[in-house]
Structures are given as C-alpha cells and as structure tokens.
GROMACS .gro file of C-alpha atoms in nm:
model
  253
    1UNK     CA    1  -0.574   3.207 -23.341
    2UNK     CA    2  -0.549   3.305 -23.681
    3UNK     CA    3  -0.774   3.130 -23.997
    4UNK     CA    4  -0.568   3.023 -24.373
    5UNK     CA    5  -0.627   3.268 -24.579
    6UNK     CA    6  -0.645   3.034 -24.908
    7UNK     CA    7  -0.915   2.747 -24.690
    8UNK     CA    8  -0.978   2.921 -24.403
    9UNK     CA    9  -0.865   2.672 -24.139
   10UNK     CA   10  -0.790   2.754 -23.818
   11UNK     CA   11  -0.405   2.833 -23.752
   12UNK     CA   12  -0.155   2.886 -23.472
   13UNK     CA   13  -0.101   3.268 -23.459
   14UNK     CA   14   0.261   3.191 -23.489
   15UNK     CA   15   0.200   2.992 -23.837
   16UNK     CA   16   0.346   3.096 -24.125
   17UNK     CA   17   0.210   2.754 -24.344
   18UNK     CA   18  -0.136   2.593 -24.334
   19UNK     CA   19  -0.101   2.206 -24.295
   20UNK     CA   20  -0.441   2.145 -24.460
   21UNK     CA   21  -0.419   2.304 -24.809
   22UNK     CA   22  -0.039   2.297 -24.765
   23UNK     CA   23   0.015   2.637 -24.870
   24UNK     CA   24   0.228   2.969 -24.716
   25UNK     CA   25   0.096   3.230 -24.538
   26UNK     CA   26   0.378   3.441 -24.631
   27UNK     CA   27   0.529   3.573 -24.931
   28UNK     CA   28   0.913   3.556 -24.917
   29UNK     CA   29   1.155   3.712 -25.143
   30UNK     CA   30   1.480   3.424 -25.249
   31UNK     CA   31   1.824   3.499 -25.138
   32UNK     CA   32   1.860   3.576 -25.524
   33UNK     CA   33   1.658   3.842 -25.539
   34UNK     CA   34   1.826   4.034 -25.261
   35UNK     CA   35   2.148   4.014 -25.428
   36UNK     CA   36   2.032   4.080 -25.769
   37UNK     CA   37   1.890   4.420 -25.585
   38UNK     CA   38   2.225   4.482 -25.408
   39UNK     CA   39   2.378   4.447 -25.745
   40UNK     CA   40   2.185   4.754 -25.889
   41UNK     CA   41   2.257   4.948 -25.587
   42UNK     CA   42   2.619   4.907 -25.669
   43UNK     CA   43   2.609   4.979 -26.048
   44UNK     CA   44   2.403   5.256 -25.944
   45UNK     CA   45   2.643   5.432 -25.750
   46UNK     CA   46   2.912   5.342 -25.938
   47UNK     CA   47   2.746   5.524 -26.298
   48UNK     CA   48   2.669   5.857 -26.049
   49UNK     CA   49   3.013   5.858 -25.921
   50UNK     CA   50   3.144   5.821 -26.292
   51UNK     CA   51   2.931   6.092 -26.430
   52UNK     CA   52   3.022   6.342 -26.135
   53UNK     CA   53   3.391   6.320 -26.196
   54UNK     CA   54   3.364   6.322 -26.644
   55UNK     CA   55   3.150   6.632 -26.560
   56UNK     CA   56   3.439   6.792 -26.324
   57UNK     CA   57   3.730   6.677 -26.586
   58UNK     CA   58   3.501   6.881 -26.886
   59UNK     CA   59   3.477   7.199 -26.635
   60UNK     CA   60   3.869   7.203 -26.597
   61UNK     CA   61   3.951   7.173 -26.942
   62UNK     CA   62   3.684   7.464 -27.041
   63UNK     CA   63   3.910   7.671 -26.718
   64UNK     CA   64   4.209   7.603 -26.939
   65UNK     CA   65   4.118   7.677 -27.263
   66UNK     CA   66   3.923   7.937 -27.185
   67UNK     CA   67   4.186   8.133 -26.943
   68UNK     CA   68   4.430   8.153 -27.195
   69UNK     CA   69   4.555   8.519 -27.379
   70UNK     CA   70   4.504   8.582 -27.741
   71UNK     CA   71   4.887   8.495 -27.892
   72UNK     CA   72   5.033   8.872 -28.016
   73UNK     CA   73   5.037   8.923 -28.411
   74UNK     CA   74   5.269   9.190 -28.443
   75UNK     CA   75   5.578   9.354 -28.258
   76UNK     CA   76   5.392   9.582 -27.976
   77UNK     CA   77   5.515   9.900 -27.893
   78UNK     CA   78   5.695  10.015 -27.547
   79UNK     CA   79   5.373  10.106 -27.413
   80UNK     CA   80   5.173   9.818 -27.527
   81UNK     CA   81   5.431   9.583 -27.358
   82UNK     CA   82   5.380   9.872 -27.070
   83UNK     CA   83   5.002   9.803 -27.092
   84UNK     CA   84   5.085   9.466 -27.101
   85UNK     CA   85   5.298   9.424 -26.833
   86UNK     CA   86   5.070   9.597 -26.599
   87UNK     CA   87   4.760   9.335 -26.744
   88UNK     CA   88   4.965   9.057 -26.648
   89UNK     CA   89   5.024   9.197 -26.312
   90UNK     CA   90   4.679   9.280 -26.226
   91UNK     CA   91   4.562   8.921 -26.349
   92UNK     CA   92   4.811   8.701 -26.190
   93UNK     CA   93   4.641   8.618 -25.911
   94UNK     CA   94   4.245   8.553 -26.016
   95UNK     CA   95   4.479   8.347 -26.253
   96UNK     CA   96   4.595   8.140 -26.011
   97UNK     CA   97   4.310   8.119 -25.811
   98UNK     CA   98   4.092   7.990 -26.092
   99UNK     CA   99   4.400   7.738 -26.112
  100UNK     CA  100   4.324   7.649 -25.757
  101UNK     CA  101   3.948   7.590 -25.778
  102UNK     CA  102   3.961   7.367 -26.093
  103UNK     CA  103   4.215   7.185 -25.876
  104UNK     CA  104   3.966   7.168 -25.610
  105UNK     CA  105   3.700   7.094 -25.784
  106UNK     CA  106   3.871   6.788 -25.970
  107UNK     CA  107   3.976   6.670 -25.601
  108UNK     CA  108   3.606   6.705 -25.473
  109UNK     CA  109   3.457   6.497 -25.796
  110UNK     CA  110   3.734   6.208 -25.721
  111UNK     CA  111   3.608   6.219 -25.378
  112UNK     CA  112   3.282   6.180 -25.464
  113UNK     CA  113   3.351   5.904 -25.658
  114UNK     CA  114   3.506   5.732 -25.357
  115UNK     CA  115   3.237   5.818 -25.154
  116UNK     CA  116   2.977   5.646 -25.435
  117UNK     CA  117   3.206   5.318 -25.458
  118UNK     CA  118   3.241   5.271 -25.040
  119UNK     CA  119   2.848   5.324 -25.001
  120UNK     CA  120   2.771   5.064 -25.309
  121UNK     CA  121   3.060   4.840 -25.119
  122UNK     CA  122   2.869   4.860 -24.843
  123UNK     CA  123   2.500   4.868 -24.948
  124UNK     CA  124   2.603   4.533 -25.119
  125UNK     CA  125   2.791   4.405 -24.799
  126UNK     CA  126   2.466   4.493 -24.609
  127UNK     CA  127   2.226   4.281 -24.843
  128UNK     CA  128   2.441   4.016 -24.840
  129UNK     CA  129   2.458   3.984 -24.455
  130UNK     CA  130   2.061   4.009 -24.486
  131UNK     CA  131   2.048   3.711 -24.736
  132UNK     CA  132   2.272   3.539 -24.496
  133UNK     CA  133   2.061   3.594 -24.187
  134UNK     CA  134   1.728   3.454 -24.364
  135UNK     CA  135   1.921   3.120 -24.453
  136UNK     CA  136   1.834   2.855 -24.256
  137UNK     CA  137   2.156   2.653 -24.137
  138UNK     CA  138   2.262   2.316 -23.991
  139UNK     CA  139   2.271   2.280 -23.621
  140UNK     CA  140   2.027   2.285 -23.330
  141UNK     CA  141   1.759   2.483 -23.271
  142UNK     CA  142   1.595   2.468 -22.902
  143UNK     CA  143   1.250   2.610 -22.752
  144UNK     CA  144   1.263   2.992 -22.750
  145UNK     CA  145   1.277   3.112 -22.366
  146UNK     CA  146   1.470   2.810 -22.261
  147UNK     CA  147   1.820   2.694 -22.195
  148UNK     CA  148   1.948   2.329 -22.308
  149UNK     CA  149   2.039   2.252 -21.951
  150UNK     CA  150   1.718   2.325 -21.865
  151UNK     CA  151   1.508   2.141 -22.132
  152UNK     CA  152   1.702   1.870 -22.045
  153UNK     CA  153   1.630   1.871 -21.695
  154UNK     CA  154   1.987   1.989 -21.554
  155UNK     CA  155   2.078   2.266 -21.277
  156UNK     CA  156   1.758   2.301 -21.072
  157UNK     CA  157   1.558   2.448 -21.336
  158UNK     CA  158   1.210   2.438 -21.209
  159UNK     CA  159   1.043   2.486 -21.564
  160UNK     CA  160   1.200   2.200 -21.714
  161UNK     CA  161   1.120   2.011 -22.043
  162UNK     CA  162   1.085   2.133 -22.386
  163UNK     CA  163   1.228   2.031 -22.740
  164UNK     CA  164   1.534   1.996 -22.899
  165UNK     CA  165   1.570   2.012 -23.329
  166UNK     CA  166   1.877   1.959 -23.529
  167UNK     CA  167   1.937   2.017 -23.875
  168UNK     CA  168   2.100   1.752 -24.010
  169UNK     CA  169   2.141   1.854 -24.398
  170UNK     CA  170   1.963   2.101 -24.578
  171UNK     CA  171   1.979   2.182 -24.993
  172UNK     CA  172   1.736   2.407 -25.213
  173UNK     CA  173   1.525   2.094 -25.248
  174UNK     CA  174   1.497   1.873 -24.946
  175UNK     CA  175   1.575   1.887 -24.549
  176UNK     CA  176   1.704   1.643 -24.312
  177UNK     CA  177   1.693   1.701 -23.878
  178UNK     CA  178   1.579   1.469 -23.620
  179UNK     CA  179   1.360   1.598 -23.320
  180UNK     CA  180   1.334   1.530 -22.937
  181UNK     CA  181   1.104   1.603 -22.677
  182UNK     CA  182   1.191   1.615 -22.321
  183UNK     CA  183   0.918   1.582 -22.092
  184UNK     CA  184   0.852   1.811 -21.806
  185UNK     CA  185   0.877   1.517 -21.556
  186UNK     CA  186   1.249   1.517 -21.619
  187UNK     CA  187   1.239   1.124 -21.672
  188UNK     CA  188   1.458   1.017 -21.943
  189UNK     CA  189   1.121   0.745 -21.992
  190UNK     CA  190   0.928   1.013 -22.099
  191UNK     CA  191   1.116   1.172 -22.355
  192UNK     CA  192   1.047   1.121 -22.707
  193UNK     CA  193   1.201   1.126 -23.057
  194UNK     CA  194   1.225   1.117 -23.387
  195UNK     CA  195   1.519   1.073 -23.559
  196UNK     CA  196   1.658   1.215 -23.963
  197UNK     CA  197   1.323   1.263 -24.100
  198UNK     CA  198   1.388   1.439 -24.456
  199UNK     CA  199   1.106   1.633 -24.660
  200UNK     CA  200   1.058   1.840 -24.935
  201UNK     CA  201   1.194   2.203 -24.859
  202UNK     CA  202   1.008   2.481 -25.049
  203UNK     CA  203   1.020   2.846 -24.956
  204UNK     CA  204   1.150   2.773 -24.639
  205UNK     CA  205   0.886   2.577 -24.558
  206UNK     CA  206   0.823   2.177 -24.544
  207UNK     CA  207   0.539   1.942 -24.492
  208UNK     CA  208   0.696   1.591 -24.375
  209UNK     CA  209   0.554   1.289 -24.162
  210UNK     CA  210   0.767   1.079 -23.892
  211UNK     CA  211   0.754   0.769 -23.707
  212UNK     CA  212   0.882   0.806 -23.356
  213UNK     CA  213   1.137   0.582 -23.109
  214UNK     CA  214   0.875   0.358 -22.955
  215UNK     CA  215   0.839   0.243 -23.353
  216UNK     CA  216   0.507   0.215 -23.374
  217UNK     CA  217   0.357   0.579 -23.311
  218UNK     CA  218   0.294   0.801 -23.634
  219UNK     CA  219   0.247   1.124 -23.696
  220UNK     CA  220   0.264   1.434 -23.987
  221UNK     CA  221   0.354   1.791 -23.905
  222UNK     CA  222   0.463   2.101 -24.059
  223UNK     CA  223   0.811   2.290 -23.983
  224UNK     CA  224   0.836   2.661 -24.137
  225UNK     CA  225   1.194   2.884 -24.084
  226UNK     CA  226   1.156   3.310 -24.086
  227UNK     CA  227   1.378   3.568 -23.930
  228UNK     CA  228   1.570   3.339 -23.741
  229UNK     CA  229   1.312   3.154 -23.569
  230UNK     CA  230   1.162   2.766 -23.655
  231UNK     CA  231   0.769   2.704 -23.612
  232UNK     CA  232   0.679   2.349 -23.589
  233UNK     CA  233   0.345   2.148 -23.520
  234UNK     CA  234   0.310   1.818 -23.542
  235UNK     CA  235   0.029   1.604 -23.552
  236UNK     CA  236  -0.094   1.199 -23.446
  237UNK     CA  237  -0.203   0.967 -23.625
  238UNK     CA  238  -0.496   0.790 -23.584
  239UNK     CA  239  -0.444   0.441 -23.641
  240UNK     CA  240  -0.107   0.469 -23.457
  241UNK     CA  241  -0.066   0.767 -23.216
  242UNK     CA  242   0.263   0.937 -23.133
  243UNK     CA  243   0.330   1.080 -22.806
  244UNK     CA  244   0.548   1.340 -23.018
  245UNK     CA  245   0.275   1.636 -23.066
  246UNK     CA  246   0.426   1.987 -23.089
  247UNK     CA  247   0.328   2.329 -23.154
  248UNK     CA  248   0.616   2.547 -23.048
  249UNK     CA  249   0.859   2.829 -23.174
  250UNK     CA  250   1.294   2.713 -23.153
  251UNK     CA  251   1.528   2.955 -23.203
  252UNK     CA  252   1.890   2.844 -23.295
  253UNK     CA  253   2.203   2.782 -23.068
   0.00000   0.00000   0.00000
C-alpha cells in the first residue's frame, strides 16, 4: 500500500490517481511536449551539420587562393625560366596533393552533414514512436497475466475469470468504454457489466461513476492509462450496491 501524497489516503501500490482528493500521483509530460523536444533535436543537428560544411567550403577557398604563384612582371631570363621550370617541377606534386585534401576535406564536411540530418531524422522518428506508445487507443484491454479464452472461461483454464475493458471513443477531453467482469465460477449468471460509461479525460486519467446490467447497482471508480498498462478501481455504492468492484491492472490486446 501506498498513502496520496496531496491527502494522504491510503492507495493501491499500483495507483497512479487518488479517488478521494481526485488528484495524480504522477507528473506526465503531453504528447506535445515530446515533439516540440524532437523538433529541437532536429534543428539542432541540422545548424551543426550546416556550420561544419560553411567552415570546410571557407578552408578550400583559403587552399586556392592561397596556393597560387605571384603572376611574372617582366620578361625572365633563360635561367630564371630555368629556375622556374625546375620550381614548378619540384612543387607539382604537394600541389596536387593539397588539391586532394581540400577535396577530401569538402567530401568529409558533406558527409557530416548527412550524418547530422539522418540522426535528427531519426531522433525525431524515435520521439514520435514514444509519443505514440503513451497514447491511449480504442480497443480492448484485458487483465494482465490472462488470456481472453481464459477470462472467459474457455479451454480448460483452471484460473478462470477476470475483466474485460473496451475503449469505445476517446478525445483530449472525454472517454467512452464499457466494462465486464467474468466471474471465476465460469457462469455466464455471474458475470457483470457495465456498458459506454463516458467521463472526463484529463492527463490520462478519469474519475467517472456507472450503473451496472442488473440496473439498479451503483458504483464510482477511477481508471488511470501509463506505459501501456490501464489501472482501474471501482467502488459501491451505498444506497445501491454493485456487484462490479475492481482493483486490477489490463493491458491491451
């Protein structure tokens, strides 16, 4: 057991929102967020990579400029041409192999720059999978451990019974699912349900109260979504008790 850190209730260990003060146990950062911050990686990269190949483009120009001769004033004597002639000879080839580096260092800087845009490409791909995986989506989610055959009481399961939730609709404001519980007698009697109850969603978290099949039990629970996994616990009411009373982790289908 763990106590609300706001009231100081006692909690489910599991529990990620306190039913009596109604508040989360858990900061959690929007889907918004974590693509505003893949966003910066990107632009990130993408300046570095920029800067790395303007700075290789300004060290080939300063090759060129710099590695040319002084043009001749006057008419130069056999000799000098002589001179010359050996000059040119002797400097050919650092010539060309300063050539050849500035080459290779203007190949290296582009890629570099390749390099920066694949990694912000997939630094951004990687967030938004991330963002995707902490969305809660529509469809069934079923008591962790547990098959659907055998919370339903099919192939010889000895541990049978447990609880079935579907999400019905779900926007930034409200959610929509129905829930049943199937009873670990296996008798379709015994199972109980409670069908498109829609609350307030807020930080993946909602606070709703039900009615269940037999139409005149009541109850109010709590359903909170993280990583993948739903916690709900529900709760009967006094004046009209439901036989739907949960306190359970479902993991999707």
């Amino acid at each position: 057991m763990k106590y609300c850190k706001y009231c100081g209730k006692g909690l489910h260990t599991a529990s990620s929102f306190c039913p009596y003060c109604m508040k989360s146990q858990i900061a959690k950062q929007s889907a918004a967020m974590q693509q505003k911050k893949s966003k910066n990686i990107r632009y990130r990269f993408l300046e570095a990579g920029l800067l790395l190949l303007l700075c290789a483009t300004i060290a080939v120009l300063c090759f060129l400029v710099w590695g040319k001769e002084p043009a001749e004033t006057s008419t130069p004597s056999d000799s000098a041409i002589d001179t010359v002639k050996s000059s040119a000879a002797t400097w050919t080839e650092p010539a060309q192999s300063t050539t050849a580096a500035a080459t290779v260092s203007v190949d290296a800087a582009a890629s570099s720059a390749t390099d920066f845009m694949e990694n912000a490409n997939a630094a951004e791909t990687a967030a938004a999978s991330e963002a995707e995986a902490s969305a809660l989506s529509i469809g069934d989610y079923i008591t962790a451990g547990k098959t659907r055959s055998q919370i339903q009481g099919y192939g010889g399961y000895t541990d049978i019974g447990g609880t079935i939730l579907t999400i019905e609709s779900i926007t930034d404001q409200t959610i929509t699912f129905s829930i049943v519980q199937y009873s670990d007698s296996g008798y379709a009697a015994d199972t109980v349900s409670a069908k498109q109850i829609t609350a307030q969603w807020v930080k993946n978290t909602a606070a709703f109260e039900f009615c269940d099949d037999t139409l005149d039990g009541k109850g109010y629970g709590t359903l909170s979504y993280e990583n993948g996994t739903i916690h709900i616990e529900t709760r009967s009411n006094t004046n009209h008790p439901t036989k739907l009373v949960l306190n359970e982790d479902l993991v999707g289908t």
